[in-house]
XYZ file of C-alpha atoms in Angstrom:
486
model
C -9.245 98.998 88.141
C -12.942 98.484 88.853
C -13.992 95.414 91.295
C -16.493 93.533 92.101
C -20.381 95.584 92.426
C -18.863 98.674 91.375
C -18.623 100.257 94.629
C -14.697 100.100 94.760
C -12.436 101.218 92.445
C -8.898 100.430 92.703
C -5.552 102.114 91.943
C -2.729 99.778 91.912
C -0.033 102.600 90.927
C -0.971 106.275 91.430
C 2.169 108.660 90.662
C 2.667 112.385 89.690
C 5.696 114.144 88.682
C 5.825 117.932 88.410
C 9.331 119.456 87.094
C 10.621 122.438 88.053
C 9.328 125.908 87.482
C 9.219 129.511 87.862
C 6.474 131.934 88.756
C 6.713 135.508 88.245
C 4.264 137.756 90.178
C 4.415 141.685 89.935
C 1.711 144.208 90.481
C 0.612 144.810 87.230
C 0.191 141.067 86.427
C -2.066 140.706 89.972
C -3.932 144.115 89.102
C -5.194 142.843 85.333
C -6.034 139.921 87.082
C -8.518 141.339 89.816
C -9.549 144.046 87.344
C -10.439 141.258 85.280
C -12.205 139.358 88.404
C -13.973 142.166 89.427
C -15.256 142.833 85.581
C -16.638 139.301 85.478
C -18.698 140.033 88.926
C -20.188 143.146 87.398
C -23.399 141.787 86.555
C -27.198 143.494 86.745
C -29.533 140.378 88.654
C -31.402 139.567 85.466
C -27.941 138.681 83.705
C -27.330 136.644 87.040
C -30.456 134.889 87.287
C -30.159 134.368 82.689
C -26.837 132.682 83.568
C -28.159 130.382 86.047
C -30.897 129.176 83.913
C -28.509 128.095 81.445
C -25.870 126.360 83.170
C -28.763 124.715 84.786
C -30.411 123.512 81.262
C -26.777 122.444 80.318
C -26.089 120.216 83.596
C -25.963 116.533 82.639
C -27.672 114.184 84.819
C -24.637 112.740 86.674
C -23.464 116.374 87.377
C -26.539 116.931 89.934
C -26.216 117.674 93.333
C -27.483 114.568 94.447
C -25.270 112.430 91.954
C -22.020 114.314 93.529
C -23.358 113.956 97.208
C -23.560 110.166 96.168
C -20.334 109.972 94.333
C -18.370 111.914 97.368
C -19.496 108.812 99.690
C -17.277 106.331 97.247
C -14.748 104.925 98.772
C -11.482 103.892 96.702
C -8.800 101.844 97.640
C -5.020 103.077 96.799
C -2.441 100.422 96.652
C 0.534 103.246 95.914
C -0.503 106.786 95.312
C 2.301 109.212 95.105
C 2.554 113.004 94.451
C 6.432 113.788 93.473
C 8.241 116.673 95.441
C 7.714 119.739 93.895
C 10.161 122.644 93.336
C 9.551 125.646 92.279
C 11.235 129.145 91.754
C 9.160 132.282 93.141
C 9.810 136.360 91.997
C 8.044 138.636 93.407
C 7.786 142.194 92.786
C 4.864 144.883 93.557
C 6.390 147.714 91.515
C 3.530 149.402 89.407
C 4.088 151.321 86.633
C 3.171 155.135 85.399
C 0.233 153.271 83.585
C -0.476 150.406 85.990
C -3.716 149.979 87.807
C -2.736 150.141 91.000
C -3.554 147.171 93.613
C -4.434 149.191 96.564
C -5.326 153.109 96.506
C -5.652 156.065 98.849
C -7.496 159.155 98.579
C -4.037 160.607 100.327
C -0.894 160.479 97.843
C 1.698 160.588 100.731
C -0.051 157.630 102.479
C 0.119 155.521 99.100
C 3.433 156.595 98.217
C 4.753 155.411 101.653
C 2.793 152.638 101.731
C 3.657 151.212 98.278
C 8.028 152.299 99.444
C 7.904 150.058 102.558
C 5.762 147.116 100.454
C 8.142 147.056 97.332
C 11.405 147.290 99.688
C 10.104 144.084 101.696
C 8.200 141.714 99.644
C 10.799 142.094 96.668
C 12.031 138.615 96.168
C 13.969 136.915 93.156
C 14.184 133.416 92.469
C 13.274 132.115 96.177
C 13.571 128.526 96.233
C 10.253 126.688 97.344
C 10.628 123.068 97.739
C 7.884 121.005 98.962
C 8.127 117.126 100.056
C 6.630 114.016 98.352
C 2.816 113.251 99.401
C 2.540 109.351 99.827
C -0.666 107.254 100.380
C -0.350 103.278 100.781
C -2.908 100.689 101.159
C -5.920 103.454 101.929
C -9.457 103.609 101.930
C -10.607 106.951 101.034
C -13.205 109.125 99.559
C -12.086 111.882 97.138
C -13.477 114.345 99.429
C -10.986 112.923 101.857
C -8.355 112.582 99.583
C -8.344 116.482 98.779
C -8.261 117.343 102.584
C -5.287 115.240 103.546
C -3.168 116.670 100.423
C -4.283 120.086 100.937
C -3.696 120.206 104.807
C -0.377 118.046 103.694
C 1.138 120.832 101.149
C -0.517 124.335 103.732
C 2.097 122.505 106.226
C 4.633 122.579 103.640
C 4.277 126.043 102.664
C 4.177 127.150 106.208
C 7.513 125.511 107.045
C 9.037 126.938 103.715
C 7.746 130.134 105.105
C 11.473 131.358 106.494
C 12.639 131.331 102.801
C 10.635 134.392 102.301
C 12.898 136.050 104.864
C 16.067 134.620 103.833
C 15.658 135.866 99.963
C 14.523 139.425 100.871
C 16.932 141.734 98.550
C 16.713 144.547 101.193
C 18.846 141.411 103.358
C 20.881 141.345 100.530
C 19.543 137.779 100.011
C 21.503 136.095 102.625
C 20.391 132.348 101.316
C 22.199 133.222 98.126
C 25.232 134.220 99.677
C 25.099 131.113 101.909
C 24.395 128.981 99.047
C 27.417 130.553 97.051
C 30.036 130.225 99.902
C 28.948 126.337 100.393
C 29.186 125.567 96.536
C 32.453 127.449 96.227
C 33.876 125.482 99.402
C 32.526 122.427 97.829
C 34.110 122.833 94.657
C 37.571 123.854 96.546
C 37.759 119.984 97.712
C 35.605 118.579 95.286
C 37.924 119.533 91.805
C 41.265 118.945 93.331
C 39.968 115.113 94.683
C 38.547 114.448 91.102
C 42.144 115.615 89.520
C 44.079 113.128 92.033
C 42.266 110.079 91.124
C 43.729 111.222 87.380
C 47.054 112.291 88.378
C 49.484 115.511 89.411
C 49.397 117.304 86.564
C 44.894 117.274 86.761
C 45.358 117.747 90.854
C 47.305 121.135 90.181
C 44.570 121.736 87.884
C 41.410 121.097 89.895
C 43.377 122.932 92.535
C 42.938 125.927 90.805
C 39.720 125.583 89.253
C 38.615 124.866 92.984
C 39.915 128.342 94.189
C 38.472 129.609 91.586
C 35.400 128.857 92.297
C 35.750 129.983 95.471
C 37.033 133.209 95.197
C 34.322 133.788 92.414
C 31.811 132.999 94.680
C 32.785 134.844 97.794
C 33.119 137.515 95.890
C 30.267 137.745 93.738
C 28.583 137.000 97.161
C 29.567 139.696 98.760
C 28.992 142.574 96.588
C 25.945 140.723 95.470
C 24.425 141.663 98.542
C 26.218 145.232 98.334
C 24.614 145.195 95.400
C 20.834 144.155 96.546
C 20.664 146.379 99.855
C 21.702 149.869 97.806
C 19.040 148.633 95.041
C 16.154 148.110 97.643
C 17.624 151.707 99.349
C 17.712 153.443 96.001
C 14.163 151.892 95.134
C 12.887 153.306 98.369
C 14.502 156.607 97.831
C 12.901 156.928 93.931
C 9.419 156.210 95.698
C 9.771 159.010 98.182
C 10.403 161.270 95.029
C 6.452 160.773 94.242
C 7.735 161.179 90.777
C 5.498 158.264 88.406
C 7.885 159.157 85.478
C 11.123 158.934 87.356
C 10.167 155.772 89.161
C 9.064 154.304 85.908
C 12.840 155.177 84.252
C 14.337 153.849 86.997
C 13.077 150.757 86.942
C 13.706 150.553 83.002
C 17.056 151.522 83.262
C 18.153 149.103 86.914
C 15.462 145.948 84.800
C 18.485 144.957 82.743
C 21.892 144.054 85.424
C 25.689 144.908 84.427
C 27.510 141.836 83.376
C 30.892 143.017 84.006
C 32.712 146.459 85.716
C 32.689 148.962 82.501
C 29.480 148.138 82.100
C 27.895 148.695 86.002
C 30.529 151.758 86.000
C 28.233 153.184 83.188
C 24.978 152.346 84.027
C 25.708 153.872 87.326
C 27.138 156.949 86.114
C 24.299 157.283 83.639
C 21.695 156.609 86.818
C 23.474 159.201 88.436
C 23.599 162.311 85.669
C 19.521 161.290 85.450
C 19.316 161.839 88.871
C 20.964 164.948 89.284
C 19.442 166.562 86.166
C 15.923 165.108 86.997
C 16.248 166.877 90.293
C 17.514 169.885 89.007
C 14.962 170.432 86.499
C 12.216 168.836 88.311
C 11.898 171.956 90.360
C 10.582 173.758 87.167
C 8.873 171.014 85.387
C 6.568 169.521 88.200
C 5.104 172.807 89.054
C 4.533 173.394 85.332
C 3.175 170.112 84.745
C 1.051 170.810 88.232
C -1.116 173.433 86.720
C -1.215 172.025 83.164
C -3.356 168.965 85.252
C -4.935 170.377 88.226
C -4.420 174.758 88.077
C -3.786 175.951 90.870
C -3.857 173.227 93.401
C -1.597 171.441 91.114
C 0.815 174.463 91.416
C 1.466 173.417 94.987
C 1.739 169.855 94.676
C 4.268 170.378 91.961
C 6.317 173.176 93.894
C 6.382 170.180 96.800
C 7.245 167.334 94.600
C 9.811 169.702 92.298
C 11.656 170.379 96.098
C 11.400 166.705 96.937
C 13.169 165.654 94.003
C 15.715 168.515 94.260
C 17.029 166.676 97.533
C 15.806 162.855 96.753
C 16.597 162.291 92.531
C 20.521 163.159 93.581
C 20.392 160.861 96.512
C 18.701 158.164 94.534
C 21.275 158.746 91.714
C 24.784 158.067 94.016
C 23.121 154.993 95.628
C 22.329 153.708 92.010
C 25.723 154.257 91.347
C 26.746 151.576 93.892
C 24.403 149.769 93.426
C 25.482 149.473 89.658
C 29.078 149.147 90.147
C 28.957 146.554 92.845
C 26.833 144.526 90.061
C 29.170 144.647 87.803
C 31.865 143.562 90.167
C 29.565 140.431 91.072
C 29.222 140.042 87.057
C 32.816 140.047 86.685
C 33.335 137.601 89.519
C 30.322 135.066 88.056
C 31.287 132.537 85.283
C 28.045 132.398 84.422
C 26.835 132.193 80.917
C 24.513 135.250 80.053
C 22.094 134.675 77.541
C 20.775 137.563 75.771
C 18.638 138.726 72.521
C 20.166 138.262 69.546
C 17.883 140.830 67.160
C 15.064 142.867 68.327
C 11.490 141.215 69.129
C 9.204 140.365 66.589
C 6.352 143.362 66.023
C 2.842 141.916 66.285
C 0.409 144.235 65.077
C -3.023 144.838 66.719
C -4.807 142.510 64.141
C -2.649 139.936 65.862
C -0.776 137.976 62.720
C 2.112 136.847 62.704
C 4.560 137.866 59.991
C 7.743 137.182 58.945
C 10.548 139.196 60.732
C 10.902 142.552 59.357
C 14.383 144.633 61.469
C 13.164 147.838 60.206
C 9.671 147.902 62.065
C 11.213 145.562 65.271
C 13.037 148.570 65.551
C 10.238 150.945 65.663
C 8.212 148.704 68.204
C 11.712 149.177 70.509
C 11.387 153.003 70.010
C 7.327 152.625 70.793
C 8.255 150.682 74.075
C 10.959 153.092 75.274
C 7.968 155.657 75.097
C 6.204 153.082 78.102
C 2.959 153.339 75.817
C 1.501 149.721 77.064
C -2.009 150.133 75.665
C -0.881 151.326 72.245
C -0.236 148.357 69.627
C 2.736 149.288 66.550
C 1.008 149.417 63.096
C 4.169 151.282 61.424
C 6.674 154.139 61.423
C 9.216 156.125 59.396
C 12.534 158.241 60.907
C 11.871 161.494 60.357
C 15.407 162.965 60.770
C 18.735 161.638 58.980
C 20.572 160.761 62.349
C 17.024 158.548 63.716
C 16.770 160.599 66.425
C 13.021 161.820 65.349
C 10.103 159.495 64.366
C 6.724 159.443 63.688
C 4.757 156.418 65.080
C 1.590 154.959 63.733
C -0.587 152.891 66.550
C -3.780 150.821 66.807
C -4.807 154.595 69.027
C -3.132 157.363 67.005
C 0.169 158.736 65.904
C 2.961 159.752 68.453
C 5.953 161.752 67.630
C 8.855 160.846 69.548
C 12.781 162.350 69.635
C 15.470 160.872 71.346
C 16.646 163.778 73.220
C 20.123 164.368 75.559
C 22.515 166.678 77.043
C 25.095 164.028 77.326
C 25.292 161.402 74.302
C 25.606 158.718 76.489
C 21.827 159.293 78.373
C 19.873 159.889 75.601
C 16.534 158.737 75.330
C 13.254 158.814 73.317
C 10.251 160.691 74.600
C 6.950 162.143 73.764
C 6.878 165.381 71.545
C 3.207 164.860 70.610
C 0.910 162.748 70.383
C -2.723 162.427 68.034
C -5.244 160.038 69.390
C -7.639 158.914 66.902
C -10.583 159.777 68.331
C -10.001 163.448 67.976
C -8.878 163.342 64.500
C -11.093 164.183 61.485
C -9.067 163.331 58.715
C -5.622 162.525 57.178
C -5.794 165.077 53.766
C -3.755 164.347 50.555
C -0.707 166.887 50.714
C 1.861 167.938 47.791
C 4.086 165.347 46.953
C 7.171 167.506 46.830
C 7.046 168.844 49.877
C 8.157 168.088 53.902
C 4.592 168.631 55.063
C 2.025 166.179 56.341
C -1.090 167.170 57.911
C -3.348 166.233 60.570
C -7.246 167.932 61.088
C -8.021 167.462 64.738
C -9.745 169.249 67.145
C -8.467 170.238 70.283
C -9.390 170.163 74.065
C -12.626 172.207 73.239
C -13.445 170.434 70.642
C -12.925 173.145 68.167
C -11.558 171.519 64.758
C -7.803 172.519 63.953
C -5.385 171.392 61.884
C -1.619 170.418 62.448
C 1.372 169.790 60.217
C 4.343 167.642 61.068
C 7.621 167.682 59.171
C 8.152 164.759 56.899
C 10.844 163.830 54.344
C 8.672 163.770 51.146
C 9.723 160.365 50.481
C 7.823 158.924 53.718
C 4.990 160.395 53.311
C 2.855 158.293 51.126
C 4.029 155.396 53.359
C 3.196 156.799 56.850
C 0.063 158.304 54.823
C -1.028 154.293 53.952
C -0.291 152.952 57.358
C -2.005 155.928 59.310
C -5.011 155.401 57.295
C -5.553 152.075 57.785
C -5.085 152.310 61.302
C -7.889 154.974 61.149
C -9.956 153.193 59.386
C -9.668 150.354 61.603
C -10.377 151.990 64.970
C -13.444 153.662 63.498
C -14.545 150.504 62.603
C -13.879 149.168 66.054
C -15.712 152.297 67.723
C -18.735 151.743 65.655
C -18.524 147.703 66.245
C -18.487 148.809 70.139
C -21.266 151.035 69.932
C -23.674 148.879 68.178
């Protein structure tokens, strides 16, 4: 409301309500984010000085300088002005993937490795509860300049006194707020139910009675091997890190992402943690030198001979405390009445034109096998099984064709991983091949740029499909490369 020269404005009723919410923070969100920053500050001083000539030529009138200067002298009066208290859920994780760009890097691979153990162990939070008071203003005079200061030195106090939260979630604790939190609704629930059945009567006091030891039972159990649970998960997370294995870190955290509802099934996740642990270790000691020399020669010879004995001693140790860290999640599962709610089909596939189309089971499944591969910057266009049990398959991207098998010693562990893989930009061409036969064929060239060809095995009755699919994707990132380069 506007009064009398127009030098005053006034706000009878000024309220905000903000519900609750979640944020989720890990490191490969924050790293896209100040790779993204730091792409947008990448500028030559022409493009700098271009820029400012045009927001300048854009700038209305009452968007000057002098206007705002002006404007930040107003002085409004607020009858009731009320920001709502705000709650909030934070998560917090700074686990970085095989393919992430890492936040902060070292020349030195031990120094980063340590460095990135002790900062995922302590800052890994779930679900800490931030709650921050009302903000109240009545009968003011103020500025907006003056406005902004008081909420914003209002809320920093807030935070600051929220701080201890922080502490109190930390999973390497075992997230002592949550067990506190657990024990006090549990005891609450012990007299609460059995009061609410004896206003009804005996037969609904017996009843609450038990419903009320229930709850806390469930509760003091699920508390306490809840934080079993979280300080052998923030040990065993520690221990995979000293491994300075990317791939094994990266399955771990696949594997430990999805929590054991109930005893059989933490009993199994943490036997199959453990078989990976002891065979990763076991074989490490062959594959890491191999894999050494295949990326660096010689020098990588070494480094792999010192990671392959690392992971002879840590992968083992790292598999029994995932064991207990597993079952004593499932115990707390068993113990929780919770509801879970899970997926009930596969995700969607959105290709990398971006439409959306209707839901096809066949190529959601495809997409799960392409994600199991932890390919992030490759987009499904298509695939077909290439085996009668689908444990082979030949996946068409927005970047090439991969061909993945789900491979084993023990039925229970299997999992899908990279046979080969043909990026687009070193293939030539996709021929025509016989129609009666198992062949399809690739012409490439290989790492010295030398053209080659290479033939995959194929029922004959997938091959005009994958053909059609692998094609088009071909056709489209050639079209993309030469869109780029012009």
């Amino acid at each position: 409301m506007q009064r009398g020269s127009g030098q005053l404005i006034l706000f009878k009723y000024f309220k905000v309500l903000v519900q609750e919410f979640s944020i989720k923070l890990d490191a490969t969100f924050l790293g896209a984010l100040l790779i993204f920053f730091k792409g947008n500050q990448i500028k030559t001083q022409v493009q700098q000085y271009l820029d400012m000539d045009v927001e300048l030529a854009q700038t209305q009138l009452a968007d000057t300088e002098a206007v705002q200067i002006a404007r930040g002298t107003q002085r409004h009066y607020y009858q009731d002005l009320n920001f709502g208290p705000i709650k909030m859920l934070l998560s917090l994780s700074l686990s970085r993937g095989a393919n992430d760009d890492p936040l902060l890097q070292t020349d030195n691979t031990f120094v980063d490795g340590i460095t990135q153990t002790l900062g995922v162990v302590l800052t890994e939070q779930h679900d800490t509860c931030i709650k921050l008071s009302y903000f109240e203003r009545k009968n003011r005079f103020m500025t907006v300049k003056q406005l902004q200061n008081q909420a914003q030195k209002f809320y920093t106090n807030q935070v600051v006194r929220q701080f201890y939260y922080f502490f109190a979630n930390l999973d390497a604790l075992g997230n002592p707020q949550k067990l506190f939190l657990g024990f006090k609704e549990g005891g609450t629930d012990l007299f609460y139910e059995p009061y609410q059945g004896a206003i009804l009567g005996p037969a609904e006091f017996v009843e609450g009675l038990g419903l009320g030891v229930k709850s806390l039972g469930s509760h003091a159990i699920g508390g306490v091997f809840g934080v079993a649970s979280s300080v052998t998960a923030s040990a065993g997370q520690a221990i995979a890190y000293l491994s300075f294995d990317e791939k094994h870190k990266q399955d771990r955290r696949n594997d430990m992402r999805d929590k054991p509802q109930h005893v059989g099934q933490g009993l199994t996740k943490g036997f199959k943690r453990f078989g990976s642990g002891l065979l990763g270790g076991v074989t490490g000691v062959v594959t890491q030198p191999m894999e050494g020399v295949k990326k660096d020669g010689a020098k990588g010879l070494f480094t792999g001979i010192g990671k392959g004995a690392a992971g002879l001693v840590v992968k083992p140790v790292g598999g029994v405390v995932d064991l207990a860290s597993n079952t004593f999640e499932g115990i707390r599962g068993s113990a929780d009445d919770a509801v879970v709610v899970g997926l009930l089909r596969t995700p969607r596939v959105v290709r990398s034109d971006t439409l959306v189309r209707p839901y096809d089971s066949y190529e959601a499944s495809g997409n799960a096998i392409l994600a199991a591969l932890q390919k992030p910057s490759h987009r499904y266009d298509g695939h077909v099984l290439t085996h009668k049990n689908g444990k082979s398959a030949i996946i068409v991207t927005d970047k090439g064709l991969i061909h993945a098998e789900k491979r084993a010693l023990v039925q229970a562990f299997d999992r899908w991983e990279v046979v080969s893989m043909f990026l687009f930009r070193d293939i030539r061409d996709i021929p025509e091949t016989a129609p009666d036969d198992d062949q399809f064929k690739i012409d490439s060239f290989n790492d010295k740029k030398q053209p080659v060809s290479k033939v995959l095995t194929v029922p004959a009755a997938n091959k005009p499909f994958l053909r059609q699919r692998a094609l088009q994707s071909f056709e489209s990132f050639k079209k993309m490369k030469a869109n780029n380069a012009s």
